[in-house]
mmCIF file of C-alpha atoms and ligand atoms in Angstrom:
data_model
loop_
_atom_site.group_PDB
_atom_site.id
_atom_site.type_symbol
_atom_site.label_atom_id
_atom_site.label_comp_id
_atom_site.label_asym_id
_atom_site.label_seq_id
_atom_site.Cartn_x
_atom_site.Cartn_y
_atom_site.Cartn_z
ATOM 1 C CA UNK A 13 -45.344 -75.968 -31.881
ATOM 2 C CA UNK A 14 -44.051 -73.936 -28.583
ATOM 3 C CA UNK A 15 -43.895 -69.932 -30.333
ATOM 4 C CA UNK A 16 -47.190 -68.213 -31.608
ATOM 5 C CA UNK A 17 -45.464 -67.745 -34.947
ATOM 6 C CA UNK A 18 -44.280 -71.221 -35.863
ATOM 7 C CA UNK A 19 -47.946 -72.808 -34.479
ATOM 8 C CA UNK A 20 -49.639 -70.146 -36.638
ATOM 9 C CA UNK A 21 -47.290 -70.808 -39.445
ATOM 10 C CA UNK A 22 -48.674 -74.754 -39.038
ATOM 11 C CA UNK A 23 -51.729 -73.731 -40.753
ATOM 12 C CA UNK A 24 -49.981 -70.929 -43.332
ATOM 13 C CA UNK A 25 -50.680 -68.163 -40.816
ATOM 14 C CA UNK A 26 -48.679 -65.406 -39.465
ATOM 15 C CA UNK A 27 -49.057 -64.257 -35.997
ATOM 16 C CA UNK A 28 -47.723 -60.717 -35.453
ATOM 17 C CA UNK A 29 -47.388 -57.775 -33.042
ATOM 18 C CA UNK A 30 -47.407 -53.992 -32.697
ATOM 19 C CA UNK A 31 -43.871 -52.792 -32.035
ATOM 20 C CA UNK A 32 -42.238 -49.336 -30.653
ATOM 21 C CA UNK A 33 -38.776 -49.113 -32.208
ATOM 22 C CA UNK A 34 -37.610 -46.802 -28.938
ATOM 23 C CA UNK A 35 -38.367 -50.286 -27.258
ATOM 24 C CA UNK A 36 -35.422 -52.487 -28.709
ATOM 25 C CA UNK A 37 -32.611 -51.461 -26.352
ATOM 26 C CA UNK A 38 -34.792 -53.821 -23.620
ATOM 27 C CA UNK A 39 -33.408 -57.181 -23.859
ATOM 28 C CA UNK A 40 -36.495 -59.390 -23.108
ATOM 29 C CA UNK A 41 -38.758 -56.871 -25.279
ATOM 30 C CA UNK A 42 -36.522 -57.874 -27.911
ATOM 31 C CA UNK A 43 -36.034 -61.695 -27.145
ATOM 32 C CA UNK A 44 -39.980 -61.938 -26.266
ATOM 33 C CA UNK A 45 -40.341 -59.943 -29.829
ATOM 34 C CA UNK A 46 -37.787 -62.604 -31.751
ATOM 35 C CA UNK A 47 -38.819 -65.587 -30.506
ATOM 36 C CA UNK A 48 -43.036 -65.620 -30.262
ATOM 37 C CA UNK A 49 -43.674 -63.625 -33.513
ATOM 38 C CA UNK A 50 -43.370 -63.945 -37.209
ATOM 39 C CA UNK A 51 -45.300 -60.401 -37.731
ATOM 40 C CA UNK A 52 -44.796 -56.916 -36.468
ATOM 41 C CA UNK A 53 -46.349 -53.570 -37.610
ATOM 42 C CA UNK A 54 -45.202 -50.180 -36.235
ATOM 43 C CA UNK A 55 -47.226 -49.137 -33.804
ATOM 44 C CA UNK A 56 -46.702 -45.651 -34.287
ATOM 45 C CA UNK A 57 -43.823 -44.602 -36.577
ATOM 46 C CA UNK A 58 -45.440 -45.404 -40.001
ATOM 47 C CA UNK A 59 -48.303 -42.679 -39.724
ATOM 48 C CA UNK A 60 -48.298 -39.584 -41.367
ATOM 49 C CA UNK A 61 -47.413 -37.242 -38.948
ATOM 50 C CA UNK A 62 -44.292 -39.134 -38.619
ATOM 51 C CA UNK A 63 -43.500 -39.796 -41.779
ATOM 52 C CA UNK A 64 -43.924 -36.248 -43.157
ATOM 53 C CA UNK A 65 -43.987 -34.026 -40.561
ATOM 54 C CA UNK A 66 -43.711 -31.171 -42.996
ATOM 55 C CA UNK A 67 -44.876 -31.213 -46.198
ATOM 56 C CA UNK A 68 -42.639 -33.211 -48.631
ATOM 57 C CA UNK A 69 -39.853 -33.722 -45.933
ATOM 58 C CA UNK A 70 -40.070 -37.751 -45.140
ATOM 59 C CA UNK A 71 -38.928 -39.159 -42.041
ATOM 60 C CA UNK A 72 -38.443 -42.838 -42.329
ATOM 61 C CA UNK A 73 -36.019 -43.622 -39.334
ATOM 62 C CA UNK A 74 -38.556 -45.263 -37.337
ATOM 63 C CA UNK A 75 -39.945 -47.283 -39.669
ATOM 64 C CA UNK A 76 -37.099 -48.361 -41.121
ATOM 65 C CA UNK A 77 -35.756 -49.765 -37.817
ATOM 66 C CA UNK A 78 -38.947 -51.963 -37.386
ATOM 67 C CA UNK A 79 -38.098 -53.383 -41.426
ATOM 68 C CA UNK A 80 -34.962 -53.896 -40.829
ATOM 69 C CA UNK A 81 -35.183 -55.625 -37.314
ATOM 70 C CA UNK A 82 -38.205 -57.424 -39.009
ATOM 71 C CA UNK A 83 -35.810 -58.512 -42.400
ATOM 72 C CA UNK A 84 -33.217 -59.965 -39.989
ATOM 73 C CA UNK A 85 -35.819 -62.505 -37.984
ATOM 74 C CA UNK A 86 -37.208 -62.897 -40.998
ATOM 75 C CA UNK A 87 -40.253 -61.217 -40.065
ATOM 76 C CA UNK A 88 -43.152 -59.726 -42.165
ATOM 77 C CA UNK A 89 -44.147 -56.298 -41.887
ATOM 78 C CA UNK A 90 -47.630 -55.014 -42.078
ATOM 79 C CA UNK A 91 -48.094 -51.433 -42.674
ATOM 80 C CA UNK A 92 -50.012 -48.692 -40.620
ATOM 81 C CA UNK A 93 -51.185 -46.674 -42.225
ATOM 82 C CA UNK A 94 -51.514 -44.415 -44.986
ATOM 83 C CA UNK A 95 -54.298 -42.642 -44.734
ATOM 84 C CA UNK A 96 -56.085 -41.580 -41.317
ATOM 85 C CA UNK A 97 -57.677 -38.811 -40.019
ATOM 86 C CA UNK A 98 -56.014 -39.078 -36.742
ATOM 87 C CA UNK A 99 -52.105 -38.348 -35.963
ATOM 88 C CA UNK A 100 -52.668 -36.662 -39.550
ATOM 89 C CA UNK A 101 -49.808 -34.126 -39.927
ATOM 90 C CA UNK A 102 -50.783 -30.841 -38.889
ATOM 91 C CA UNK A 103 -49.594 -29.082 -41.839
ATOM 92 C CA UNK A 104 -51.733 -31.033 -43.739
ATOM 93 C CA UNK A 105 -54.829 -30.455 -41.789
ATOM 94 C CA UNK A 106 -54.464 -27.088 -42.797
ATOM 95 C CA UNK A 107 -54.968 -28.389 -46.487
ATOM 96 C CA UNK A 108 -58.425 -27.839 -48.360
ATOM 97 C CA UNK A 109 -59.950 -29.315 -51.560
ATOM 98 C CA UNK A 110 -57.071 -30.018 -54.356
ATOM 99 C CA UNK A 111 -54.534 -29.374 -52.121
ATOM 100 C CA UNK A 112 -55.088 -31.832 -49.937
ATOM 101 C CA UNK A 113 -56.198 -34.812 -52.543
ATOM 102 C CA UNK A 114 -52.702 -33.914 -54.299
ATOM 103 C CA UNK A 115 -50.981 -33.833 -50.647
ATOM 104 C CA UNK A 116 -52.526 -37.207 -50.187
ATOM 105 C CA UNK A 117 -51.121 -38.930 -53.010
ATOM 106 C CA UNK A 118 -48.048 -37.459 -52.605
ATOM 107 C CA UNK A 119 -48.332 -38.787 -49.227
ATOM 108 C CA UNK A 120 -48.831 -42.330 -50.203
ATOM 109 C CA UNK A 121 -46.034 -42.191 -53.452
ATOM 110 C CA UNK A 122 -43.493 -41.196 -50.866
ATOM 111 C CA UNK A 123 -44.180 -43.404 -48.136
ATOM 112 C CA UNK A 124 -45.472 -46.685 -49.983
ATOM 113 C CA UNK A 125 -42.989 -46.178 -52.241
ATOM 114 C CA UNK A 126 -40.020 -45.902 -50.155
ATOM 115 C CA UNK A 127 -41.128 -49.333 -48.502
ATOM 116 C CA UNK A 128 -42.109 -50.651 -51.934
ATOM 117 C CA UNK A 129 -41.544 -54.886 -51.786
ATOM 118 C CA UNK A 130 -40.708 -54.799 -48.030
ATOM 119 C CA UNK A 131 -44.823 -54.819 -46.922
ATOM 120 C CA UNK A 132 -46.785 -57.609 -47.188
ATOM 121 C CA UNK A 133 -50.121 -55.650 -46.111
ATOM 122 C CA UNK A 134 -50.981 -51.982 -46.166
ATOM 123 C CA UNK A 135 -53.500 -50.214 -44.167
ATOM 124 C CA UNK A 136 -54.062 -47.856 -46.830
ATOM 125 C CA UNK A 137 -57.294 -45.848 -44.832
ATOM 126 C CA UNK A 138 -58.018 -46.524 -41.591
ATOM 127 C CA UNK A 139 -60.981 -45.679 -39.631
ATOM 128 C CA UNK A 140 -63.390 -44.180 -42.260
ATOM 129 C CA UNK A 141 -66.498 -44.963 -41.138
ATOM 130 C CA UNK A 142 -68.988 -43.630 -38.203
ATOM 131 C CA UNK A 143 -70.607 -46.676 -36.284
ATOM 132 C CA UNK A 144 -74.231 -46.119 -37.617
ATOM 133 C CA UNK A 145 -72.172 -47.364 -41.178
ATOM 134 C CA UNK A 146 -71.979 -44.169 -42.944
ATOM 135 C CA UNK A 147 -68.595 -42.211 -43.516
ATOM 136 C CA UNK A 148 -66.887 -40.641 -40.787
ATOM 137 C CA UNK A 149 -67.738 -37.261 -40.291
ATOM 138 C CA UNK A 150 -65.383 -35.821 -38.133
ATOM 139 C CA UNK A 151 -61.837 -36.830 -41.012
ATOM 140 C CA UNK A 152 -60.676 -33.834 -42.743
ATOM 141 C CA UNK A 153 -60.290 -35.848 -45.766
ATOM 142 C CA UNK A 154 -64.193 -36.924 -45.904
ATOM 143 C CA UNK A 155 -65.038 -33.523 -45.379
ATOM 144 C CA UNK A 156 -62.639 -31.785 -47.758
ATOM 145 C CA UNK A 157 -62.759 -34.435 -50.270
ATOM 146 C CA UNK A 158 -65.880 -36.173 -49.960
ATOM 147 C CA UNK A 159 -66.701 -40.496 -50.621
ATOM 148 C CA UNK A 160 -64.086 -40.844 -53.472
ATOM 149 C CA UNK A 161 -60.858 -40.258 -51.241
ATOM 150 C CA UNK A 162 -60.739 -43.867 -50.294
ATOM 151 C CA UNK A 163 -60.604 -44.963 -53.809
ATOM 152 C CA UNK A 164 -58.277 -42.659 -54.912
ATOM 153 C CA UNK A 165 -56.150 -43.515 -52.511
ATOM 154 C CA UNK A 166 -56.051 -47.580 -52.972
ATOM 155 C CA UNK A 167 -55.793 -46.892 -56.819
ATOM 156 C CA UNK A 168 -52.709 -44.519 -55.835
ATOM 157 C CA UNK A 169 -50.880 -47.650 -53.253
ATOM 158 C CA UNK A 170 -51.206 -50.020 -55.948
ATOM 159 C CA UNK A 171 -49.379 -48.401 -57.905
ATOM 160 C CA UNK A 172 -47.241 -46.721 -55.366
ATOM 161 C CA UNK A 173 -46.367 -50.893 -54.029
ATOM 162 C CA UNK A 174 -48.081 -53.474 -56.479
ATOM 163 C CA UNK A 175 -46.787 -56.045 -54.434
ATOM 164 C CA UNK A 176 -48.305 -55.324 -51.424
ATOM 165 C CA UNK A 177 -51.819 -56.366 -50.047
ATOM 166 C CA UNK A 178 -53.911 -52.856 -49.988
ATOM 167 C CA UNK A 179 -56.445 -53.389 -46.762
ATOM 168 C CA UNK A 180 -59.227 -51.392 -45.510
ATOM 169 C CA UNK A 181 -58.718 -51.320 -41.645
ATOM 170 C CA UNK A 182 -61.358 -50.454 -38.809
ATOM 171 C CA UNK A 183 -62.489 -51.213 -35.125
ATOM 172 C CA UNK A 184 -66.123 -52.066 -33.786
ATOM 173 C CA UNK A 185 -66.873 -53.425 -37.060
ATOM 174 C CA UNK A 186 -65.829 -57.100 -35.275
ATOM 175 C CA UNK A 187 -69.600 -58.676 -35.746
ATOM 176 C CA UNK A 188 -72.120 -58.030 -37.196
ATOM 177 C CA UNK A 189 -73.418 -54.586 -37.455
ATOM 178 C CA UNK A 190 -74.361 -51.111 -38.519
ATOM 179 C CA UNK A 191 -70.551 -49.948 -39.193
ATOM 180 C CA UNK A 192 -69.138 -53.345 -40.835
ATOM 181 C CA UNK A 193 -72.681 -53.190 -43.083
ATOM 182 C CA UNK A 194 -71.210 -50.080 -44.178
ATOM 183 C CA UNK A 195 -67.713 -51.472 -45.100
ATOM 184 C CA UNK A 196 -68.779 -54.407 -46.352
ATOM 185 C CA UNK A 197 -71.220 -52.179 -48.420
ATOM 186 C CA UNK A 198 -67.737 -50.125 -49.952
ATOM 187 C CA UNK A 199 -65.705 -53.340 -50.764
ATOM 188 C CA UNK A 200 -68.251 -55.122 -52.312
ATOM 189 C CA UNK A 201 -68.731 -51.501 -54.107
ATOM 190 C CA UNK A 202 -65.016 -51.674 -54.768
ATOM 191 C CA UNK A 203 -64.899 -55.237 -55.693
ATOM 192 C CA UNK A 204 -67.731 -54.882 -58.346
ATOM 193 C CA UNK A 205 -66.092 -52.172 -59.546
ATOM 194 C CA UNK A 206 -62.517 -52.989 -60.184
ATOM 195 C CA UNK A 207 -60.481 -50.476 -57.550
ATOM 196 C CA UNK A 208 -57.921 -52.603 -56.280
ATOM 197 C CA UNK A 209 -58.854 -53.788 -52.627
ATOM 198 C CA UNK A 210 -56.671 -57.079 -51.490
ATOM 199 C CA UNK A 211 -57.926 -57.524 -47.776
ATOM 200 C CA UNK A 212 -60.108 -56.090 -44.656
ATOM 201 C CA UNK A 213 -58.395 -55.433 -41.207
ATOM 202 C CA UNK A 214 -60.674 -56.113 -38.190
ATOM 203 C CA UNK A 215 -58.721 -54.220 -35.018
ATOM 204 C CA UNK A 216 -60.429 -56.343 -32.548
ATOM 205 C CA UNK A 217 -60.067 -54.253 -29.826
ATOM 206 C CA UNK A 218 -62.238 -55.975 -27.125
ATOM 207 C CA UNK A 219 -62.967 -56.835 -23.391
ATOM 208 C CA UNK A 220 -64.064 -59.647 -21.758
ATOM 209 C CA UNK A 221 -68.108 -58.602 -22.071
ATOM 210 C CA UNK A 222 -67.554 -58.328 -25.756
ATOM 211 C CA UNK A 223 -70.335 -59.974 -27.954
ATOM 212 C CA UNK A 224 -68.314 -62.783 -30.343
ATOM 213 C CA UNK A 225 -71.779 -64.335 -31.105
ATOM 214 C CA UNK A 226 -71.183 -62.785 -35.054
ATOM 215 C CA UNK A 227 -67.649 -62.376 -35.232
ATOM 216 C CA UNK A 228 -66.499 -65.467 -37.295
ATOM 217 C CA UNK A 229 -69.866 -65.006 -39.762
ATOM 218 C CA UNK A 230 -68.738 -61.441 -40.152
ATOM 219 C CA UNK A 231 -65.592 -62.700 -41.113
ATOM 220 C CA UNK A 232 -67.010 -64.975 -43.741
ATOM 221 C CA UNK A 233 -69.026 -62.742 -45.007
ATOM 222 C CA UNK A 234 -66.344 -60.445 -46.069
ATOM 223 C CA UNK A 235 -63.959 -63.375 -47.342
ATOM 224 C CA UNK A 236 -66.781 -64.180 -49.046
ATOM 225 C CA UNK A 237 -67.053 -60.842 -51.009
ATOM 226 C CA UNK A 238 -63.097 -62.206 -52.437
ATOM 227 C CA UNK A 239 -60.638 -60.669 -49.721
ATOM 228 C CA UNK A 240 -58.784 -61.685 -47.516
ATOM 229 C CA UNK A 241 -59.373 -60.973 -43.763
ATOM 230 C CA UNK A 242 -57.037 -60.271 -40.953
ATOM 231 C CA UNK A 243 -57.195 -59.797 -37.585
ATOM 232 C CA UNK A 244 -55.008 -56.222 -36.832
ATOM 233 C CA UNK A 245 -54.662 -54.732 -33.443
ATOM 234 C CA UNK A 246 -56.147 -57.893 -30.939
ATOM 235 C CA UNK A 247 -56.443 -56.549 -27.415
ATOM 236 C CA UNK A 248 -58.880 -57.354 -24.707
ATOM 237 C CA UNK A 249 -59.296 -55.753 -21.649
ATOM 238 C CA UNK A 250 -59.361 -58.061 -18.544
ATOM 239 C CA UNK A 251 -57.421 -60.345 -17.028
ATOM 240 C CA UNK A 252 -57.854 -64.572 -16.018
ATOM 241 C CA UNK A 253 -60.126 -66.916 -17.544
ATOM 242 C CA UNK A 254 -62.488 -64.360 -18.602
ATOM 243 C CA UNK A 255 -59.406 -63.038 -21.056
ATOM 244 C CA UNK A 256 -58.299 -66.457 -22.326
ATOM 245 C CA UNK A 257 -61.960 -67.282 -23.198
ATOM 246 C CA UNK A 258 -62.009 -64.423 -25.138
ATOM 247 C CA UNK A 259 -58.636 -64.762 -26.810
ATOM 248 C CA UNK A 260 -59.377 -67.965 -27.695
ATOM 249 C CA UNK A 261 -62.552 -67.286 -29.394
ATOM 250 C CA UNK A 262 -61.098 -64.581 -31.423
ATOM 251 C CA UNK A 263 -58.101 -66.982 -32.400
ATOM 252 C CA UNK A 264 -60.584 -70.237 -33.469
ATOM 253 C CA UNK A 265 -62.642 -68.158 -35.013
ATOM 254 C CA UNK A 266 -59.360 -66.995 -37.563
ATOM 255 C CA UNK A 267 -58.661 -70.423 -38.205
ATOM 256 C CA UNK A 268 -61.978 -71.589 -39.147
ATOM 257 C CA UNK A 269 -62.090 -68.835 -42.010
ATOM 258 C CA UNK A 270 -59.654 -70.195 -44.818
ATOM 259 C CA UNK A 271 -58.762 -66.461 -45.686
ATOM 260 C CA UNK A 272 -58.228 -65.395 -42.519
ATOM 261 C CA UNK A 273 -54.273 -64.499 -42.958
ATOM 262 C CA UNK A 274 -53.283 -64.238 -39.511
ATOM 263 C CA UNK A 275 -53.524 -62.333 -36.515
ATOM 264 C CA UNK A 276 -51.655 -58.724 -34.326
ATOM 265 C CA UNK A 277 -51.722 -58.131 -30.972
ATOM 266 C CA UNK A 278 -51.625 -54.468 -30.057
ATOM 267 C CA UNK A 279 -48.047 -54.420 -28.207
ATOM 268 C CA UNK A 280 -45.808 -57.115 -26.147
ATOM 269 C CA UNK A 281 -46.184 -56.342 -22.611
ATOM 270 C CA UNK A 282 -49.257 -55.256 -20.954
ATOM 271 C CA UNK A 283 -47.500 -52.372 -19.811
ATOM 272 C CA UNK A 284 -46.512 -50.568 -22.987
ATOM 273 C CA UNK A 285 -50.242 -51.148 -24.327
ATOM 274 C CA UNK A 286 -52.666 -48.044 -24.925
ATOM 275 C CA UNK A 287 -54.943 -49.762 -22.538
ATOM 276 C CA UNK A 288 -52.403 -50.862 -19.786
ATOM 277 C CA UNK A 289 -54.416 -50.383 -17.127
ATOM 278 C CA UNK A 290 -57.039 -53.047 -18.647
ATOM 279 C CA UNK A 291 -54.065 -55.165 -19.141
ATOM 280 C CA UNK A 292 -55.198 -56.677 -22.309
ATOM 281 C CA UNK A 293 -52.009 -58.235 -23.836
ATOM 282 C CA UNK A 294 -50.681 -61.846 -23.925
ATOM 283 C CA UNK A 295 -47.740 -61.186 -21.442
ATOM 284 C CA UNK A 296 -47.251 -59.132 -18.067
ATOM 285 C CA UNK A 297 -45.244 -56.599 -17.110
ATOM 286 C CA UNK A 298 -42.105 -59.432 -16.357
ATOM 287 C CA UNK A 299 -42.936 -61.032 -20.002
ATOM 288 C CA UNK A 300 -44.653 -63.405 -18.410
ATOM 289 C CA UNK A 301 -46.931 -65.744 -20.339
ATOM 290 C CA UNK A 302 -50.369 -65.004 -18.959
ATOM 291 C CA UNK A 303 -53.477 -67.460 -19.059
ATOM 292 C CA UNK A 304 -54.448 -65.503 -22.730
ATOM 293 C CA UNK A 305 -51.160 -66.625 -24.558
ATOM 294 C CA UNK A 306 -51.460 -70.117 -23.007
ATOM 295 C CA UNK A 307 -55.222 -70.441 -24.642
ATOM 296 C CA UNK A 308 -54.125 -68.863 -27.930
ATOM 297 C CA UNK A 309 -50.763 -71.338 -28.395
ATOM 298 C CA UNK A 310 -53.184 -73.956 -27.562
ATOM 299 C CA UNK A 311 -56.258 -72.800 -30.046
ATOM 300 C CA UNK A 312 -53.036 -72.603 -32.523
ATOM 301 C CA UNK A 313 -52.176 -76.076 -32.399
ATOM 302 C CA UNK A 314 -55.282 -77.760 -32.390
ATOM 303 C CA UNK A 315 -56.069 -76.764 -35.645
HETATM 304 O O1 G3I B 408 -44.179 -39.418 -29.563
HETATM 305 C C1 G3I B 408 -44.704 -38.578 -28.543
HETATM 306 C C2 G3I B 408 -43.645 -38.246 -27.550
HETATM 307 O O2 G3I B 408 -42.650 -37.489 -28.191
HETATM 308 C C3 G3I B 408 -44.266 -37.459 -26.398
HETATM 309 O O3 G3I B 408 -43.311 -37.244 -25.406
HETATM 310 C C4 G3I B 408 -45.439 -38.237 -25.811
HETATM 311 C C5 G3I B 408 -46.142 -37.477 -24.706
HETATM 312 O O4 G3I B 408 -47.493 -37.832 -24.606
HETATM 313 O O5 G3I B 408 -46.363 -38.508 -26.807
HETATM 314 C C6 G3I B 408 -45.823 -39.301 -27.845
HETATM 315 O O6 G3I B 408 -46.803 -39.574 -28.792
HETATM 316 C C7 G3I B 408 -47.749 -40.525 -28.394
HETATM 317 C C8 G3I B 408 -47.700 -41.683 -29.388
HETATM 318 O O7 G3I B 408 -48.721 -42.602 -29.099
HETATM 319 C C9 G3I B 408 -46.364 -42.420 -29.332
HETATM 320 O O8 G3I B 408 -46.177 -42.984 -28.058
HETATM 321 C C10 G3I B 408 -49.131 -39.894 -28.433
HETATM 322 O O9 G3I B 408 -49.222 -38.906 -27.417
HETATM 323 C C11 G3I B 408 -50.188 -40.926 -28.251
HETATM 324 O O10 G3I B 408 -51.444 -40.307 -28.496
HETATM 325 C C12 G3I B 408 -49.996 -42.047 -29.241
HETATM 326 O O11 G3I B 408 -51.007 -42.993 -29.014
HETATM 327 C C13 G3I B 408 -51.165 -43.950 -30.018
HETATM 328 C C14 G3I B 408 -52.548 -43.830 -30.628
HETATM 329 O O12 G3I B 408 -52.715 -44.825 -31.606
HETATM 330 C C15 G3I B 408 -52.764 -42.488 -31.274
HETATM 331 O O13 G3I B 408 -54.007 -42.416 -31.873
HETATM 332 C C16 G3I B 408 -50.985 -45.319 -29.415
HETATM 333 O O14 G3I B 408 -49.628 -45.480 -28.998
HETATM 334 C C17 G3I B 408 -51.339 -46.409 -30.424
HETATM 335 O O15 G3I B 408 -51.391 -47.641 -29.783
HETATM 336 C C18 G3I B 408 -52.695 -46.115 -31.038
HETATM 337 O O16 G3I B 408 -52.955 -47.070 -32.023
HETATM 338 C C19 G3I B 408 -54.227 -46.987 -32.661
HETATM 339 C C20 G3I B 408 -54.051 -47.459 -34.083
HETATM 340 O O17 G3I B 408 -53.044 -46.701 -34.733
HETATM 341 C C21 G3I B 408 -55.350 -47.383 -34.867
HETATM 342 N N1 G3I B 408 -56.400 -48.105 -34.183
HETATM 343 C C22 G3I B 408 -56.611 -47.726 -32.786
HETATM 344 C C23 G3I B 408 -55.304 -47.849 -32.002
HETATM 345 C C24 G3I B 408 -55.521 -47.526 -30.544
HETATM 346 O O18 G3I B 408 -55.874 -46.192 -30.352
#
């Protein structure tokens, strides 16, 4: 196939992208968005200090644009994310103890609930873990409300959305190591347990001297465990073969995992990315199609 989405889609795969609502008056952001993708996620407008910039006032405009646009291509949506302690409101960082666990659920009712059957896949926490594998000290929630906040709050999105997938997300736990030994450690917790977990994000934020060697076992090993795996916010800083190579790796290694779901790059253009001076996306400033995308469409469609 000649689009990311329909060769992903061979193999029952989506292949999505980050998207900034405040971009769609661009025509080729839009046409480059409609015709390579099958996936977006918001890169921005679904977090809580967006959604409830004060406490119990919502603020879905920007995150119903990237739904609707989404419904009419016939997109999915993947949504990020519920519970994080960065770009947390500040009202509620001012929150202790019960105020804040009730704030939180609140917090999820209101803003799974208003998307409730429209998201295929929640990020319902993101980024709770330190990279020596034990819980992030530095979130307001871990420190107000201690290990059970994460559970709490996947019991809460199920029932918030029962028809959405409810993921743990994360970065640097792509291999192997002391962080994803300490998520893999909670789901299999979580699994043996009963509180409703559906899939693992892996951001996959990467460059070109990344070490790959474990990334496809470390996938296994959590499919393994009875989730399913996707890849969430793909970027790789670089540029040339170097990028493709790595690109390409990260994109076999999806399809060789049968519950691998599918795959998000962090933005369009290299120029709107968080990292743009890395240039770590799939197309240029111009939309161009840069060596990455051609080794990705390729890795697509010979599987
Ligand atoms: O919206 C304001 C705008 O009003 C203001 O004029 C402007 C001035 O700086 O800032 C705008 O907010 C920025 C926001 O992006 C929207 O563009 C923030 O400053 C900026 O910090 C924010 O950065 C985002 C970052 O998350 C925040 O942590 C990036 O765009 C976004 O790509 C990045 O995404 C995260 C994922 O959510 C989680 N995983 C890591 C990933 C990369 O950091």
């Amino acid at each position: 196939a000649e689009t990311l989405g329909e060769s992903a889609a061979q193999s029952g795969r989506y292949f999505g992208t980050a998207i900034e609502p405040g971009y769609f008056g661009e025509q080729p952001y839009v046409n480059t968005l409609n015709q390579e993708f099958n996936s977006v996620v918001a890169e921005n407008n679904m977090k809580w200090e967006t959604t409830e910039p004060a406490q119990g006032q919502f603020d879905f405009s920007g995150g119903d644009q990237v739904v609707a646009h989404a419904e009419s291509q016939g997109m999915q949506v993947r949504g990020h994310t519920l519970v994080w302690h960065s770009q947390l409101a500040q009202w509620a960082q001012q929150l202790s103890g019960d105020a804040l666990n009730q704030a939180m659920i609140d917090h999820i009712n209101g803003v799974a609930g208003h998307y409730q059957g429209q998201i295929a896949s929640w990020d319902v926490v993101n980024e709770a873990f330190d990279e020596d594998g034990t819980r992030r000290d530095d979130s307001h929630f871990q420190q107000q409300l201690g290990d059970g906040y994460i559970e709490e709050a996947f019991r809460t999105a199920r029932e918030a959305d029962p028809n959405a997938q409810l993921c743990y997300n994360d970065y640097n736990t792509d291999g192997i190591n002391a962080k994803s030994n300490g998520v893999y450690d909670m789901v299999a917790d979580f699994k043996a347990r009963g509180v409703p977990i559906d899939c693992v994000g892996f951001q996959t934020h990467l460059s070109t001297s990344s070490d790959l060697s474990t990334y496809q076992e470390n996938l296994q090993r959590f499919a393994d465990l009875g989730v399913n795996v996707q890849i969430t916010e793909l970027d790789v800083g670089g540029s040339g073969t170097a990028q493709a190579d790595v690109y390409r790796a990260v994109t076999q290694a999806c399809l060789a995992v049968e519950r691998c779901e599918g795959i998000t790059v962090w933005g369009i253009p290299d120029t709107y990315s968080w990292r743009a001076e890395e240039t770590p996306l799939l197309f240029d400033g111009n939309y161009q199609k840069k060596e990455a995308y051609y080794a990705v469409l390729e890795a697509l469609n010979s599987a």
